[in-house]
Amino acid sequence: MRRADVVAAIVVFAIVVLLPVGIFAYQFKEKPHPEGVREITVIIHTFEHGGFQPARIVVRKGERVRLKLMSYDVTHSFQLLDYDIDTDLIFPGQPVVVEFVASEEGTFPFQCNIKCSPSHQNMVGQLIVEP
Amino acid sequence: MDDEAVGAKVTRVAETKPVKIGWKRDLLQLAPFLRWLVFQRWFQFTLIVPNLLAFTIVILSGIFGIPVGAKNFSIIFVWIVWWALLIVVLVPFGARVWCAMCPIPAFGEWLQRKSFVSFVSQGLGLGKRWPRQLRNLWLANFGFLTIALFSPIVTTRPVVTGFLLLGLMAVAVVMHLVFERRAFCRYLCPVGGFLGLYSMAAPVELRRIDAEVCRQCRFKSCYRGSTPESLKVGGIGGYGCPNFEFPGGGMERNTYCLLCTECVKACPYGNITINLRPFGTDLLVEKGWKLDEAFKAFIMLGSAILYSIIMIGPWGTLKSWANLGGWGFLGYAGMFLGSILVLAPGLHLGMSALVRKIAGTRSVPLSEVFVNTSYALVPLGLFGWIAFSLAFVLPNISYAVSVLSDPFGWGWDLFGTKSYPWTPYAPGIVPYLQVPLLLVGLAWSVFVGTGILHKTFEEAQARKASVPLTAYLIGGTLVFLALYLG
Amino acid sequence: MQRNRFFFIGIAIIVLGAAAAGFAWVHRPAPTEREFEITARQFAFDPPRITVNLGDTVILRVRSEDITHGVYIDGYGIDVKVPPQEEAEITFVANRPGKIRYRCSAICGPLHPFMVGEIIVRPNIPLAGSAFLAMVVGVVALGYAWWRKEA
């Protein structure tokens, strides 16, 4: 193999191996966040395609919780009335971030409040605040 | 002439000012830098690399990214950005230059050659010959029609786009290891077929310089590849044409030339170059007129019209059917395939019969009129495609700005442009861009059509025959106008 | 004399066309206010195409039958979101003849980019004009091709 081919092989290796590895590493590495903040990504599909993921969010009492709400198909919204949270429309590709302190213990329902499919009324989930 | 003498003659040719053959200009003499580039073994590799990079991101984002097409790199960069570049710039001005930089066959070809860059005479793979019965465009036509039929799915679902491209790449690798050369590109690639058809319209061509030199040449390295003997005479070492063409043997059309420039590197006499030339020259080359290419012309023109109805028209039922809407899909498929495979050729056959009747001769078979005149549809089809593409590219290409920052829809913001809003460009003006494009396509088609008739019939007959052909082409243009403005 | 005949036929067609266009223009209907009920659903508007006259004040009352959609009107700078169970009212003056496309502006599923509705503003001068131009271009191109073959 000549030198040009070695360089070429390195370039190709970088593109098809290092690049994907880098992308996944960047996405899934532990992100540092301020002390005590729980950051949770909630991916929202219509009910037919999985609804809220995760649909069961467990945090500890007193924690500061940051939910990153991302629609993966159509327009949704997010309501967690016990914590006074009621977002505007959540459009695909435009994540909405809500933040609150889990001050009350218990199980609290959340739902999508904009009709997003025929089974929209099933778009529910639970926030569980453990002691 | 012995080899040295032939070489000396070419050197002499090359030393004079740019060679002017008719309207042609030797681009490699006009642009010495390009000439230098073309003579580097790494030239094609560097063309492929950026596309391989984009391709890798397309496949990753298609398979692992957000399933919303508008927010996914794969859909936006394949079906909006790449497509717009291809149909508006690369094909009309650069012939099949995309094929030189396409990453789909890259791995197959690298494996087959056992080399990324340098010229190695011993390759890998079975090197079988492609079956004789399949040495035409029918498989590619079939492949294109299949993808075209499902394009409302393919162009809107990232995961389908991702797996489709990955699948094509896998097929290409297998093809390269089983068969010789780039059989995939020539006989199977669904894109290659129509690139070939429309590349005939482009103002560039790769051709031999001096036919006499090729006649005297005993190496035929442009087809067979460089050999130690040919390298003693000249050339920097190149593979034989990967697409089964023989530039030195009088290749007269762009249709199957991938512009990979291997033959330029292989030719011991520097007798192959790239020319600038008038648009559309190849459409009048009788030698290549064949039924498989004629059908490609119907498929392309037909699908441009059908997409204008289905995708950018206002009719929701059609869209639901096309979107795999239960049994309705069969209705849509029937309409799509029926229009392209029966209605369009049927209309064209009717027109051909009329042309033949008005020309008043029985000496030219109807089938010949049918095939020949189909090439008159190439300019109109190309401009119809450009006009149709503007109608979905301009309203949606702004997604590219936000997708660039967040290719996977994971909430990244690489360049700070993630929140760039959806902004249709030139809203309300698109029809006024489409009209001149279609009119240019029409005028050009009429020119090509009359030229074709003059090669098909005798002078007086051709003149009479050009009236119904022109009416037919005007009719086709009116269909587009009715869809875009009516 | 064939050439002269073609020439006169051409002139006659142009004059007649211009006269017809002028007549249509003079007798065009007076602008009025028009209201349309439009239903949006994945992936179309219903009715798919509405027709108004140049100068009309157009009121679109848009309701969604399923999920959140939007209405973006090409060339009029209007973009309204249409959540389900709410009616969006859009008012504009159709001050340009020809076809206006409007499209969904809230991503509503895979075929969202192709969710398009049409408003035809009559008289459709762009269509008639370009169709006429196409015939002229076709004929002139043919004439030019003939002339070049002769020369």
PDB file of C-alpha atoms in Angstrom, chain B residues 68 70-71 152 155-157 310-316 319-320 323 391-392 395-396 399 422 424 427-428 431-432 434-435 439 442-443 446-447 450-451 454 459 462-464 466-467 470 474 477-478 481-486, chain C residues 3 42-45 48-49 72-76 79 96-99 101 103-105 107 110-118 120 124 126-127 130-142 144-147 149-150:
ATOM      1  CA  VAL B  68     -39.919  13.442  12.016  1.00  0.00           C
ATOM      2  CA  ALA B  70     -38.542  17.727   8.605  1.00  0.00           C
ATOM      3  CA  LYS B  71     -36.261  17.610  11.637  1.00  0.00           C
ATOM      4  CA  PRO B 152     -44.243   9.296  -0.625  1.00  0.00           C
ATOM      5  CA  THR B 155     -39.012  10.702   1.173  1.00  0.00           C
ATOM      6  CA  THR B 156     -40.880  11.275   4.429  1.00  0.00           C
ATOM      7  CA  ARG B 157     -39.656   8.480   6.735  1.00  0.00           C
ATOM      8  CA  ILE B 310     -49.989  13.671  -5.833  1.00  0.00           C
ATOM      9  CA  MET B 311     -47.377  15.399  -3.696  1.00  0.00           C
ATOM     10  CA  ILE B 312     -47.906  19.111  -4.278  1.00  0.00           C
ATOM     11  CA  GLY B 313     -51.512  18.972  -5.410  1.00  0.00           C
ATOM     12  CA  PRO B 314     -54.331  19.639  -2.923  1.00  0.00           C
ATOM     13  CA  TRP B 315     -56.083  16.268  -3.109  1.00  0.00           C
ATOM     14  CA  GLY B 316     -55.980  14.534   0.262  1.00  0.00           C
ATOM     15  CA  LYS B 319     -52.108  11.449  -0.595  1.00  0.00           C
ATOM     16  CA  SER B 320     -53.687   9.027   1.882  1.00  0.00           C
ATOM     17  CA  ASN B 323     -49.186   6.987   2.062  1.00  0.00           C
ATOM     18  CA  ALA B 391     -42.163  23.670  -5.672  1.00  0.00           C
ATOM     19  CA  PHE B 392     -41.049  21.536  -2.749  1.00  0.00           C
ATOM     20  CA  PRO B 395     -40.738  26.002   0.693  1.00  0.00           C
ATOM     21  CA  ASN B 396     -38.802  23.440   2.720  1.00  0.00           C
ATOM     22  CA  TYR B 399     -35.255  23.126   7.476  1.00  0.00           C
ATOM     23  CA  TRP B 422     -39.365  27.048   8.947  1.00  0.00           C
ATOM     24  CA  PRO B 424     -40.577  29.175   2.853  1.00  0.00           C
ATOM     25  CA  PRO B 427     -43.349  32.194  -1.402  1.00  0.00           C
ATOM     26  CA  GLY B 428     -45.853  33.061  -4.089  1.00  0.00           C
ATOM     27  CA  PRO B 431     -44.921  29.767 -10.275  1.00  0.00           C
ATOM     28  CA  TYR B 432     -43.152  32.671 -11.935  1.00  0.00           C
ATOM     29  CA  GLN B 434     -41.558  27.590 -13.052  1.00  0.00           C
ATOM     30  CA  VAL B 435     -43.066  29.204 -16.150  1.00  0.00           C
ATOM     31  CA  LEU B 439     -40.830  27.452 -21.645  1.00  0.00           C
ATOM     32  CA  LEU B 442     -40.335  23.406 -24.422  1.00  0.00           C
ATOM     33  CA  ALA B 443     -38.304  25.462 -26.889  1.00  0.00           C
ATOM     34  CA  VAL B 446     -38.873  21.502 -30.100  1.00  0.00           C
ATOM     35  CA  PHE B 447     -35.315  22.086 -31.390  1.00  0.00           C
ATOM     36  CA  THR B 450     -37.010  18.777 -35.236  1.00  0.00           C
ATOM     37  CA  GLY B 451     -33.380  17.679 -35.256  1.00  0.00           C
ATOM     38  CA  HIS B 454     -34.484  15.374 -39.744  1.00  0.00           C
ATOM     39  CA  GLU B 459     -36.141  16.852 -45.487  1.00  0.00           C
ATOM     40  CA  ALA B 462     -39.380  15.880 -41.454  1.00  0.00           C
ATOM     41  CA  ARG B 463     -40.715  19.385 -41.816  1.00  0.00           C
ATOM     42  CA  LYS B 464     -44.326  18.207 -41.988  1.00  0.00           C
ATOM     43  CA  SER B 466     -42.450  18.444 -36.877  1.00  0.00           C
ATOM     44  CA  VAL B 467     -45.879  20.093 -36.654  1.00  0.00           C
ATOM     45  CA  THR B 470     -44.445  20.404 -31.645  1.00  0.00           C
ATOM     46  CA  ILE B 474     -46.796  22.153 -26.292  1.00  0.00           C
ATOM     47  CA  THR B 477     -46.044  21.878 -21.315  1.00  0.00           C
ATOM     48  CA  LEU B 478     -49.689  22.903 -20.894  1.00  0.00           C
ATOM     49  CA  LEU B 481     -48.741  24.820 -16.506  1.00  0.00           C
ATOM     50  CA  ALA B 482     -52.246  23.678 -15.613  1.00  0.00           C
ATOM     51  CA  LEU B 483     -50.867  21.864 -12.567  1.00  0.00           C
ATOM     52  CA  TYR B 484     -48.694  24.715 -11.342  1.00  0.00           C
ATOM     53  CA  LEU B 485     -50.876  27.713 -12.178  1.00  0.00           C
ATOM     54  CA  GLY B 486     -54.408  26.445 -12.743  1.00  0.00           C
TER      55      GLY B 486
ATOM     56  CA  ARG C   3     -45.361  32.285 -44.590  1.00  0.00           C
ATOM     57  CA  GLN C  42     -53.937  14.737   7.916  1.00  0.00           C
ATOM     58  CA  PHE C  43     -52.844  15.565   5.121  1.00  0.00           C
ATOM     59  CA  ALA C  44     -55.170  17.899   3.281  1.00  0.00           C
ATOM     60  CA  PHE C  45     -57.577  20.780   3.498  1.00  0.00           C
ATOM     61  CA  PRO C  48     -59.044  21.219  -1.600  1.00  0.00           C
ATOM     62  CA  ARG C  49     -59.548  24.168  -3.869  1.00  0.00           C
ATOM     63  CA  TYR C  72     -49.334  29.410   5.936  1.00  0.00           C
ATOM     64  CA  ILE C  73     -50.419  31.352   2.865  1.00  0.00           C
ATOM     65  CA  ASP C  74     -47.713  31.654   0.206  1.00  0.00           C
ATOM     66  CA  GLY C  75     -46.957  35.255  -0.626  1.00  0.00           C
ATOM     67  CA  TYR C  76     -49.337  36.780   1.942  1.00  0.00           C
ATOM     68  CA  ASP C  79     -49.151  31.956   9.381  1.00  0.00           C
ATOM     69  CA  ARG C  96     -52.984  39.057  -6.991  1.00  0.00           C
ATOM     70  CA  PRO C  97     -54.551  36.948  -9.709  1.00  0.00           C
ATOM     71  CA  GLY C  98     -53.667  33.280 -10.155  1.00  0.00           C
ATOM     72  CA  LYS C  99     -53.174  30.329  -7.858  1.00  0.00           C
ATOM     73  CA  ARG C 101     -51.050  27.777  -2.372  1.00  0.00           C
ATOM     74  CA  ARG C 103     -49.769  24.888   3.419  1.00  0.00           C
ATOM     75  CA  CYS C 104     -49.809  23.368   6.846  1.00  0.00           C
ATOM     76  CA  SER C 105     -47.306  25.076   9.140  1.00  0.00           C
ATOM     77  CA  ILE C 107     -45.633  19.411  11.561  1.00  0.00           C
ATOM     78  CA  PRO C 110     -44.979  12.240   7.651  1.00  0.00           C
ATOM     79  CA  LEU C 111     -46.763  13.875   4.729  1.00  0.00           C
ATOM     80  CA  HIS C 112     -46.938  17.271   6.412  1.00  0.00           C
ATOM     81  CA  PRO C 113     -44.741  18.992   3.788  1.00  0.00           C
ATOM     82  CA  PHE C 114     -47.247  17.970   1.134  1.00  0.00           C
ATOM     83  CA  MET C 115     -50.347  19.199   2.982  1.00  0.00           C
ATOM     84  CA  VAL C 116     -51.362  21.924   0.582  1.00  0.00           C
ATOM     85  CA  GLY C 117     -54.571  23.768  -0.250  1.00  0.00           C
ATOM     86  CA  GLU C 118     -55.321  25.999  -3.206  1.00  0.00           C
ATOM     87  CA  ILE C 120     -57.681  30.298  -7.286  1.00  0.00           C
ATOM     88  CA  ASN C 124     -56.387  33.499 -13.718  1.00  0.00           C
ATOM     89  CA  PRO C 126     -50.942  33.914 -15.085  1.00  0.00           C
ATOM     90  CA  LEU C 127     -52.375  30.625 -16.329  1.00  0.00           C
ATOM     91  CA  SER C 130     -48.374  31.420 -19.697  1.00  0.00           C
ATOM     92  CA  ALA C 131     -50.449  28.955 -21.705  1.00  0.00           C
ATOM     93  CA  PHE C 132     -50.590  31.476 -24.514  1.00  0.00           C
ATOM     94  CA  LEU C 133     -46.872  32.100 -24.150  1.00  0.00           C
ATOM     95  CA  ALA C 134     -46.206  28.354 -24.328  1.00  0.00           C
ATOM     96  CA  MET C 135     -47.975  28.157 -27.662  1.00  0.00           C
ATOM     97  CA  VAL C 136     -46.089  31.160 -28.962  1.00  0.00           C
ATOM     98  CA  VAL C 137     -42.774  29.752 -27.755  1.00  0.00           C
ATOM     99  CA  GLY C 138     -43.531  26.359 -29.297  1.00  0.00           C
ATOM    100  CA  VAL C 139     -44.437  27.831 -32.654  1.00  0.00           C
ATOM    101  CA  VAL C 140     -41.563  30.306 -32.697  1.00  0.00           C
ATOM    102  CA  ALA C 141     -39.105  27.562 -31.754  1.00  0.00           C
ATOM    103  CA  LEU C 142     -40.429  25.439 -34.589  1.00  0.00           C
ATOM    104  CA  TYR C 144     -36.665  29.049 -35.911  1.00  0.00           C
ATOM    105  CA  ALA C 145     -35.675  25.401 -36.287  1.00  0.00           C
ATOM    106  CA  TRP C 146     -37.101  25.365 -39.831  1.00  0.00           C
ATOM    107  CA  TRP C 147     -35.370  28.600 -40.695  1.00  0.00           C
ATOM    108  CA  LYS C 149     -32.369  24.102 -41.456  1.00  0.00           C
ATOM    109  CA  GLU C 150     -32.958  26.196 -44.540  1.00  0.00           C
TER     110      GLU C 150
END
